XYZ file of C-alpha atoms in Angstrom:
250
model
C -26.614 8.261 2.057
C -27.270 5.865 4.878
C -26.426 6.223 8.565
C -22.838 4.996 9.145
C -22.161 2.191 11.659
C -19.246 0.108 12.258
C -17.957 -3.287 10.408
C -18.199 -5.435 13.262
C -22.051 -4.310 14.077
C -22.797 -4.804 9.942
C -21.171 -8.181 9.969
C -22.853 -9.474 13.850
C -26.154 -8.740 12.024
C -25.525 -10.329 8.918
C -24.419 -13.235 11.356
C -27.841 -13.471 13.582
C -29.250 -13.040 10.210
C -27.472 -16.030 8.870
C -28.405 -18.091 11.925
C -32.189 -17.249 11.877
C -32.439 -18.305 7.945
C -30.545 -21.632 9.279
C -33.523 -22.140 11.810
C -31.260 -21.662 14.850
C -33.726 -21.768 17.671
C -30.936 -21.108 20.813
C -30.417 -18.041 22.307
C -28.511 -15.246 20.446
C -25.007 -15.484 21.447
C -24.662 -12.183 24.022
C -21.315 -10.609 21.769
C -23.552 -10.896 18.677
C -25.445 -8.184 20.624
C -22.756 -6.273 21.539
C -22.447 -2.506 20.180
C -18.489 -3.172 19.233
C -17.448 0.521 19.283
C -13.530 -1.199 19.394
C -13.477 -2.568 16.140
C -14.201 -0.506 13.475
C -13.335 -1.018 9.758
C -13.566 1.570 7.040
C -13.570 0.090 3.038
C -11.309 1.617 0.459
C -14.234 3.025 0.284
C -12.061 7.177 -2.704
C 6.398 27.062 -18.791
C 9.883 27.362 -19.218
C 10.845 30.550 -18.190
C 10.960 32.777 -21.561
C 13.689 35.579 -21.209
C 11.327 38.554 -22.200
C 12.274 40.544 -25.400
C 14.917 43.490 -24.447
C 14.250 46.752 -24.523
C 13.811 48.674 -27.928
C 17.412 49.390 -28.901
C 18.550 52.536 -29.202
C 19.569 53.908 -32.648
C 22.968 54.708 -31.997
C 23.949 51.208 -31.272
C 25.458 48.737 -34.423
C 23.154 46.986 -36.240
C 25.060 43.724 -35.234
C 24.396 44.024 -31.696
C 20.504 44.169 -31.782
C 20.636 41.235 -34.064
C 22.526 39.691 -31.586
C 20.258 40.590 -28.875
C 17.093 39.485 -30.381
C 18.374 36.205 -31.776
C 18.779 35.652 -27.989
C 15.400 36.563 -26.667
C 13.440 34.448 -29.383
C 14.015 31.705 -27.642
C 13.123 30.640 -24.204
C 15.728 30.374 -21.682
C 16.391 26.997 -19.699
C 18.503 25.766 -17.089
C 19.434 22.129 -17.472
C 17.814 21.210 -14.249
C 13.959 22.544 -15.605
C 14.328 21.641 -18.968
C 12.012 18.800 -19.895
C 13.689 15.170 -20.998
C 15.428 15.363 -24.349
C 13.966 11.397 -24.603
C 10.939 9.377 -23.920
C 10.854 8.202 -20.046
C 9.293 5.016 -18.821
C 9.616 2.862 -15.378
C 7.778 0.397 -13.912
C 7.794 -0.310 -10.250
C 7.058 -2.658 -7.361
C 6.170 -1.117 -3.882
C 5.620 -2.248 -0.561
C 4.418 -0.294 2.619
C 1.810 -0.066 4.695
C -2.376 1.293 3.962
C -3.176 3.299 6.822
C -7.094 3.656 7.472
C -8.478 5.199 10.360
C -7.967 3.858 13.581
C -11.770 4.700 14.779
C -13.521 2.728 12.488
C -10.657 0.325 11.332
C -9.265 -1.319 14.438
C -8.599 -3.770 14.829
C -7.663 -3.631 11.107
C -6.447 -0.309 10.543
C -3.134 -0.847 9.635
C -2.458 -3.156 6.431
C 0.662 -4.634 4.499
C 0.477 -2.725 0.891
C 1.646 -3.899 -2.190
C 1.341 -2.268 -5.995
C 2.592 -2.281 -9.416
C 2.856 1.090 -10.876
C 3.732 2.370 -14.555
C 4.602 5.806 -15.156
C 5.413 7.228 -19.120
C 6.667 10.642 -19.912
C 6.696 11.624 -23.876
C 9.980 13.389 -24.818
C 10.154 17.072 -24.217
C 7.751 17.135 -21.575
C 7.315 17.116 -17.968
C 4.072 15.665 -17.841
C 2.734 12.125 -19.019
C 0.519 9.305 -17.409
C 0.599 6.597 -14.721
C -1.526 3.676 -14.082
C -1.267 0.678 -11.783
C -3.069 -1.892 -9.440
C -2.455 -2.196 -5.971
C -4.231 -4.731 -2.480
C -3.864 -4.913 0.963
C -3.872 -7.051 3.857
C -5.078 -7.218 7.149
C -5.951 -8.652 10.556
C -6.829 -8.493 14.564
C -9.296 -9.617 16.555
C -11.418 -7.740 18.960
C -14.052 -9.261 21.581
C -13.469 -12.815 20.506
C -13.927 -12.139 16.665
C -11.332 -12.337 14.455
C -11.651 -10.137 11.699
C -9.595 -10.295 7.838
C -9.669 -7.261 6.017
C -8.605 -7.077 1.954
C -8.646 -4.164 -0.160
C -7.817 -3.944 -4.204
C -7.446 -1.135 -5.962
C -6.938 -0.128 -9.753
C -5.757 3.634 -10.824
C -4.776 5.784 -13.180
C -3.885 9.443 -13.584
C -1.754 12.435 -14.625
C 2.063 12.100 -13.865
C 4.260 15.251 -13.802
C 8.402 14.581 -13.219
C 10.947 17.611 -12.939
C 13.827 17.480 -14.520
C 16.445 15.196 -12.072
C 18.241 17.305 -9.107
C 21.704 15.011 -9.562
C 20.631 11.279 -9.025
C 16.955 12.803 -7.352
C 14.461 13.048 -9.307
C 10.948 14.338 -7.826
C 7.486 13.307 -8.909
C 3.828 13.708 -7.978
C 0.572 12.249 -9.254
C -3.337 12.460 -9.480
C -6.015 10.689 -10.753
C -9.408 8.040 -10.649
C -8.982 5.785 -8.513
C -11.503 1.861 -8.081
C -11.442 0.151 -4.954
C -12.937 -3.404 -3.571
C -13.016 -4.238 0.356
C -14.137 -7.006 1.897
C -14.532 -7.901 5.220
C -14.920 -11.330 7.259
C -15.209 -11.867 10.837
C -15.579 -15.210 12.204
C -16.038 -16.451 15.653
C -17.353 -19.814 17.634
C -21.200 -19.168 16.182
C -19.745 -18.923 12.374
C -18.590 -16.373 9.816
C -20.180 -13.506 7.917
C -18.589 -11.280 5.326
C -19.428 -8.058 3.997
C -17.857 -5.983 1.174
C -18.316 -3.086 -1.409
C -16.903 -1.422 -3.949
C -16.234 2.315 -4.245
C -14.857 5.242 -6.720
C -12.446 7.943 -5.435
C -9.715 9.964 -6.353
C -5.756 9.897 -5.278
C -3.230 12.595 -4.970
C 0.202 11.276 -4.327
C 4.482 11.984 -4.531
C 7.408 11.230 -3.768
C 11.154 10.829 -4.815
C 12.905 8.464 -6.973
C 16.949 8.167 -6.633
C 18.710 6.966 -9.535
C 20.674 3.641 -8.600
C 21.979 2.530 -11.904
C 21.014 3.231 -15.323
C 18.255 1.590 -15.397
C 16.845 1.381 -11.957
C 15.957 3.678 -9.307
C 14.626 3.539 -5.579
C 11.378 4.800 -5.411
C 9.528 6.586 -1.622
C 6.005 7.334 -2.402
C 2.816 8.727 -0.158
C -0.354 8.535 -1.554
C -3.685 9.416 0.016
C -7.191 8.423 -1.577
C -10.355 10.369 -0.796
C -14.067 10.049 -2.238
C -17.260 7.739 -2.292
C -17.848 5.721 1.079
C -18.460 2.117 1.321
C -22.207 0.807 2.279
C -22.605 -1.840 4.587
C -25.638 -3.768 5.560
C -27.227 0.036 4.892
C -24.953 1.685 6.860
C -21.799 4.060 5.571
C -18.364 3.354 6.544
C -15.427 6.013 5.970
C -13.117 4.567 2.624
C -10.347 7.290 2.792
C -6.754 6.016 3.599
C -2.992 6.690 3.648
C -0.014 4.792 1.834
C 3.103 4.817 2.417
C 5.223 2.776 0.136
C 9.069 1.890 -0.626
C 9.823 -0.046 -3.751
C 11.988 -0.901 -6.660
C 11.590 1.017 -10.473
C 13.271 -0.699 -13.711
């Protein structure tokens, strides 16, 4: 693992880089040389309850009434708002929101419009099935007369577990792999230079749904991605981030 260093000073060096290979013989411009500690950019980098069997009955009792009681216990007991779905589930749906990265080594990027396509599949008679989806982000600033364009895509996949509905609510949460590209630019009056990486991580994420109709549903989700840090020029940049997302599930 390298030693970590900010965006901006991996992208001024791949700049004065850029202009030595051109066979720029002026003086460096001074901000190329400047330690930006303001504008730092990290990459997306990563049972149903069984009733237990009674009591051994007593002898005195009727025979009908132990039969009664133990065709009872046999089976597990379920309220209707546990019990798994009686059918096959299946949505997919379209977020927006905001990718929140952190504000010491993102700024003046940190904060970037979030989009994502999301399919989530439950087999009948269980709570549990899969989810997979692709999502980017967008964003820019500018800091010490650079501007800087961030963009970040990401592809997961995971385990999806779904309660059974609470009236028109129905919770859910997530976890899984989770691939991630970021790139970088910052441009200025010398030039450009871009930088980007691509890194493996894991998600964790939930949320609510709310039924709207029959066959669509508001969706809130918060998801948070942790794991591998992205390399720059060398130097290690911080890749975990926040989502949170609104969106539309048909």
């Amino acid at each position: 693992m390298g030693p970590r260093r900010s965006i901006c000073e991996s992208t001024s060096e791949a700049r004065l880089a850029a202009y030595r290979e051109a066979g720029s013989h002026g003086p460096a411009t001074p901000i190329l040389r400047t330690r930006f500690t303001v504008c730092r950019v990290q990459l997306a980098r990563l049972p149903p309850p069984s009733t237990a069997v009674g009591e051994p009955m007593q002898s005195q009792l009727a025979v009908s009434l132990p039969l009664l009681l133990l065709t009872a216990c046999s089976s597990p007991t379920m309220s209707s708002q546990d019990a798994p779905l009686s059918e096959p589930w299946a949505r997919t749906a379209l977020l927006v929101g905001q990718r929140q990265l952190d504000d010491t080594e993102w700024d003046p990027v940190e904060d970037q419009f979030y989009v994502a396509i999301q399919h989530a599949s439950i087999p009948a008679g269980q709570t549990a099935g899969h989810e997979f989806g692709v999502s980017a982000s967008f964003g820019s600033g500018d800091a010490l007369g650079l501007d800087f364009d961030s963009r970040i895509v990401e592809a997961f996949g995971g385990l999806r577990v779904e309660p059974e509905s609470q009236g028109k609510l129905r919770p859910f949460f997530g976890a899984g792999l989770s691939l991630a590209y970021g790139e970088v630019e910052a441009s200025g009056p010398g030039g450009s230079a871009t930088i980007d990486d691509t890194v493996f991580g894991f998600y964790l994420h939930g949320g609510a749904s709310i039924e709207l109709s029959e066959t669509t549903d508001l969706v809130l989700d918060v998801r948070y991605r942790t794991g591998q840090d992205a390399e720059f020029e060398g130097f290690d940049v911080d890749a975990d981030f926040l989502v949170l997302a609104v969106g539309l599930a048909f």
